[in-house]
PDB file of C-alpha atoms in Angstrom:
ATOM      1  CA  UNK A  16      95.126 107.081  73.446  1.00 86.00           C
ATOM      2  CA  UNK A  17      93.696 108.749  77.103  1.00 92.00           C
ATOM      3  CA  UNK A  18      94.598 111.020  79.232  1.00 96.00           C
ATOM      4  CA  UNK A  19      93.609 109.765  82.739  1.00 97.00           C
ATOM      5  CA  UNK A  20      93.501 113.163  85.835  1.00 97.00           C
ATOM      6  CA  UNK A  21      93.363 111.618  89.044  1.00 97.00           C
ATOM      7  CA  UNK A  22      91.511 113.854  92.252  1.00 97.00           C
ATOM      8  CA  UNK A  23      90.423 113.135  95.473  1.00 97.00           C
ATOM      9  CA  UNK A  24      93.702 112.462  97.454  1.00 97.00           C
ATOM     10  CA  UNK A  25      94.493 114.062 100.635  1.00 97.00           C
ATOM     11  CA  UNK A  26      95.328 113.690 104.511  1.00 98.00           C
ATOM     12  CA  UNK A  27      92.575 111.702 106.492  1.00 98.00           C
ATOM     13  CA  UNK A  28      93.090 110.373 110.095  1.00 98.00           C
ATOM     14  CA  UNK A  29      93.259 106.538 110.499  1.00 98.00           C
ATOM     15  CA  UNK A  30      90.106 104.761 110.482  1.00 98.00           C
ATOM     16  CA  UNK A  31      88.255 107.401 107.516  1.00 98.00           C
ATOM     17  CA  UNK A  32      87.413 107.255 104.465  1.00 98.00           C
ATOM     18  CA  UNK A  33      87.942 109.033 100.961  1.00 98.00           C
ATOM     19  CA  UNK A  34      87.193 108.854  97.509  1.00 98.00           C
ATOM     20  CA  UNK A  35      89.241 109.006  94.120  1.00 98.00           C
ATOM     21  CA  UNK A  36      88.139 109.564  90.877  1.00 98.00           C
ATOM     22  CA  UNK A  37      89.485 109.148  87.353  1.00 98.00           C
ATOM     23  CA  UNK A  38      88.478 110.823  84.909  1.00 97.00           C
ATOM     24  CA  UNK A  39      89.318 109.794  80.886  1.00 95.00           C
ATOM     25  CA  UNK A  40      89.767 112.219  77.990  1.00 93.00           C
ATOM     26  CA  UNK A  41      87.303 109.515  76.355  1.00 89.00           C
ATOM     27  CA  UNK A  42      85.261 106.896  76.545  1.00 87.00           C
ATOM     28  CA  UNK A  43      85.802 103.935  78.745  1.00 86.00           C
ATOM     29  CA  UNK A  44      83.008 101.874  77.714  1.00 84.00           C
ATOM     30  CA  UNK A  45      85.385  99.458  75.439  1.00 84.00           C
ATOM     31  CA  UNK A  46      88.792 100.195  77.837  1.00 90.00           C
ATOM     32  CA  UNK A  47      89.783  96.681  78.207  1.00 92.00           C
ATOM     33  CA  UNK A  48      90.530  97.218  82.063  1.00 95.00           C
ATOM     34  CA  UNK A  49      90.492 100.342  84.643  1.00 96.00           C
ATOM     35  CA  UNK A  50      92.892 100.312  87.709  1.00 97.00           C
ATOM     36  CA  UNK A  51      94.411 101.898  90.475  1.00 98.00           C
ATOM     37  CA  UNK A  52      97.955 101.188  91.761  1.00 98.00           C
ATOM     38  CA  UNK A  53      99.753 102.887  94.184  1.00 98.00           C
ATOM     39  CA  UNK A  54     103.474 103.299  94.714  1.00 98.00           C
ATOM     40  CA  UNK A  55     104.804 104.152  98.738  1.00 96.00           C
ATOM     41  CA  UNK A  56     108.501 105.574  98.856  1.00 92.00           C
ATOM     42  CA  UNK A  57     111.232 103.600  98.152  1.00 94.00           C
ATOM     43  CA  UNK A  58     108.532 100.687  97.483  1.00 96.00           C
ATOM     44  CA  UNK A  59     107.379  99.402  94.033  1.00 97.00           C
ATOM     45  CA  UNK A  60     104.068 100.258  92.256  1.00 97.00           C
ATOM     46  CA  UNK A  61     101.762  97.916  93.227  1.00 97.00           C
ATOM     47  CA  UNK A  62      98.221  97.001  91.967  1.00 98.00           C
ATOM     48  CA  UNK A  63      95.211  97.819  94.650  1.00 98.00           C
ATOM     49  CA  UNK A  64      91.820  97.015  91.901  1.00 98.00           C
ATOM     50  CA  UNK A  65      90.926  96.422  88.885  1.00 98.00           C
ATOM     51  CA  UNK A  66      87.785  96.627  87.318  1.00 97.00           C
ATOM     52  CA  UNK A  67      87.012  94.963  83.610  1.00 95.00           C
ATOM     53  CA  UNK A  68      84.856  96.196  80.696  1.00 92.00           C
ATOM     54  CA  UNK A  69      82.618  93.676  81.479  1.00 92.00           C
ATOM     55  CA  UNK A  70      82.035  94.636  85.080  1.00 93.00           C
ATOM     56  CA  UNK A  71      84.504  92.048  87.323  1.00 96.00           C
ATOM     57  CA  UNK A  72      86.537  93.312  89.697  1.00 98.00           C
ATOM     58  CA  UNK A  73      89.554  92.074  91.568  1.00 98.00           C
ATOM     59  CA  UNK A  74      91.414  93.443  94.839  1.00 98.00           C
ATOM     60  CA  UNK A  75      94.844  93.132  96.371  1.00 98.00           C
ATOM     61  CA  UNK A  76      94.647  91.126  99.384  1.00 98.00           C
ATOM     62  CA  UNK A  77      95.568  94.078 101.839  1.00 97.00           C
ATOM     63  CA  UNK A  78      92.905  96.005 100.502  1.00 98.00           C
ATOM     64  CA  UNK A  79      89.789  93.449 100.368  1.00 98.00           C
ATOM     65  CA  UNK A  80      87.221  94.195 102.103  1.00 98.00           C
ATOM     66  CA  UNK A  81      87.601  98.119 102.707  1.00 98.00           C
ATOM     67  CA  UNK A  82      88.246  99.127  99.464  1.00 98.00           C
ATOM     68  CA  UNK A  83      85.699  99.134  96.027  1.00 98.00           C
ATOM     69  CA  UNK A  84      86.025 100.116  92.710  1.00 98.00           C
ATOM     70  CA  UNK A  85      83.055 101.503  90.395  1.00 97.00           C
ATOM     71  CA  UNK A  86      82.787 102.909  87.265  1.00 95.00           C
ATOM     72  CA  UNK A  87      79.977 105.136  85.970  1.00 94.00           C
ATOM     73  CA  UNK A  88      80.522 104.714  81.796  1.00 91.00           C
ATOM     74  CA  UNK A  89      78.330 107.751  81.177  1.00 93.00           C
ATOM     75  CA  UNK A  90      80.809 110.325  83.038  1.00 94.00           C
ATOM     76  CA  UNK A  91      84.042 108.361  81.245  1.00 94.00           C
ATOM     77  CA  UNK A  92      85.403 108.132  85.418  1.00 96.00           C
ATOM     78  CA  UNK A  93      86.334 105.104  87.329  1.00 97.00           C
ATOM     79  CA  UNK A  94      86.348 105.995  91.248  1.00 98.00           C
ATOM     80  CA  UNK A  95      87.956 104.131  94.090  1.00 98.00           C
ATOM     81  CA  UNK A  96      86.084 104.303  97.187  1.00 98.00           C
ATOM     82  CA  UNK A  97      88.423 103.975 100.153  1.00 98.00           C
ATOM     83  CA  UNK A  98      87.293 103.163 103.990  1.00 98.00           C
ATOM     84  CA  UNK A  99      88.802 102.285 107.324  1.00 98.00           C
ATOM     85  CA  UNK A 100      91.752 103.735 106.010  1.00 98.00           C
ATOM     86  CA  UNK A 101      95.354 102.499 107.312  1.00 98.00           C
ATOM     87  CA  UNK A 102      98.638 104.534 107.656  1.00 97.00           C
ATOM     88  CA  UNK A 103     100.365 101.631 105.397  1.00 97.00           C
ATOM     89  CA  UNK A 104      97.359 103.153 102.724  1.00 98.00           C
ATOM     90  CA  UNK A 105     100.004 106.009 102.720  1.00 98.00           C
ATOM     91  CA  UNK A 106     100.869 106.377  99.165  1.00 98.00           C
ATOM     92  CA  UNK A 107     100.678 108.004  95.399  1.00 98.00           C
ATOM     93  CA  UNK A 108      97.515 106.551  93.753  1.00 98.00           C
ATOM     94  CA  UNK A 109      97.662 106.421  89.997  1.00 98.00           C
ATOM     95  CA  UNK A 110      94.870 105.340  87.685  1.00 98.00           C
ATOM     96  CA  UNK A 111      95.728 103.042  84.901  1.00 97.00           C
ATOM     97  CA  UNK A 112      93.929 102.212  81.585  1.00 96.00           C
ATOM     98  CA  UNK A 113      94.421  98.829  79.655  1.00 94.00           C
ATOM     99  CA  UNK A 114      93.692  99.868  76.529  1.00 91.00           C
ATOM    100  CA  UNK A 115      93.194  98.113  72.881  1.00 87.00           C
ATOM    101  CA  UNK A 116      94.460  94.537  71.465  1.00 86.00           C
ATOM    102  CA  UNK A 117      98.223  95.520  72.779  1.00 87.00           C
ATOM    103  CA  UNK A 118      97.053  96.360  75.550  1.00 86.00           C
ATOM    104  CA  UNK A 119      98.343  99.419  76.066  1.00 91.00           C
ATOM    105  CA  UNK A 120      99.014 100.632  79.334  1.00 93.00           C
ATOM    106  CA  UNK A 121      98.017 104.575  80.339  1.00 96.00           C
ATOM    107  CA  UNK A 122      99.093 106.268  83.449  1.00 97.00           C
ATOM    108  CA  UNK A 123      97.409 109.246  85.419  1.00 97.00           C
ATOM    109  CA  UNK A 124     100.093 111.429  86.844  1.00 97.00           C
ATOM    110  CA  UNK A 125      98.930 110.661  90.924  1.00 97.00           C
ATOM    111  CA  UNK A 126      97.269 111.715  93.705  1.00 97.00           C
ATOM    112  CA  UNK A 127      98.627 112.126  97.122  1.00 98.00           C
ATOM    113  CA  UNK A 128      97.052 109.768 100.157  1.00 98.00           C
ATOM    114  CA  UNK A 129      98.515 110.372 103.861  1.00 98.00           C
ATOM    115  CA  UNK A 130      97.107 108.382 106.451  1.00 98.00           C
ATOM    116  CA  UNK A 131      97.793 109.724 110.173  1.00 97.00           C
ATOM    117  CA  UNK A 132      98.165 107.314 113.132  1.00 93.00           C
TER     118      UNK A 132
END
């Protein structure tokens, strides 16, 4: 089990930049897989990265490019590095942790991201 605390959200004109963190109740060295999704009103939750135990990463399309995921192991925190942000970037980001042979899916409870035209 984890509990995952999300920070770093806000309101940032189009065009900047911010970063979110994640920070686990525990190790994430042997987490399975580290994420963030994010979920706009009346739209489903949707992935935007992934990063692996072993390092690989993988981006939603709409995201490539401007967007990286890290993950520093010794701080148990995954971030999400966010530039050239968009208004359609406007929504709750929530960390996710893949955890065990079940894979057992974790959620942080959000963090707020406005993007203003």
């Amino acid at each position: 089990q984890v509990q995952l605390v999300e920070s770093g959200g806000g309101l940032v004109q189009a065009g900047g930049s911010l970063r979110l963190s994640c920070a686990a109740s525990r190790s994430i060295f042997s987490i399975n897989a580290m994420g963030w999704y994010r979920q706009a009103p009346g739209k489903q939750r949707d992935l935007v990265a992934v990063i692996t135990r072993g390092g690989s990463t993988n981006y939603a399309d709409s995201v490539k490019g401007r967007f990286t995921i890290s993950r520093d192991n010794a701080k148990n925190t995954v971030f999400l590095q966010m530039n050239s942000l968009k208004p359609e970037d406007t929504a709750v980001y929530y960390c996710n942790a893949d955890i065990g042979l079940h894979r057992t899916n974790y959620w942080g409870q959000g963090t707020q991201v406005t993007v203003s035209s």
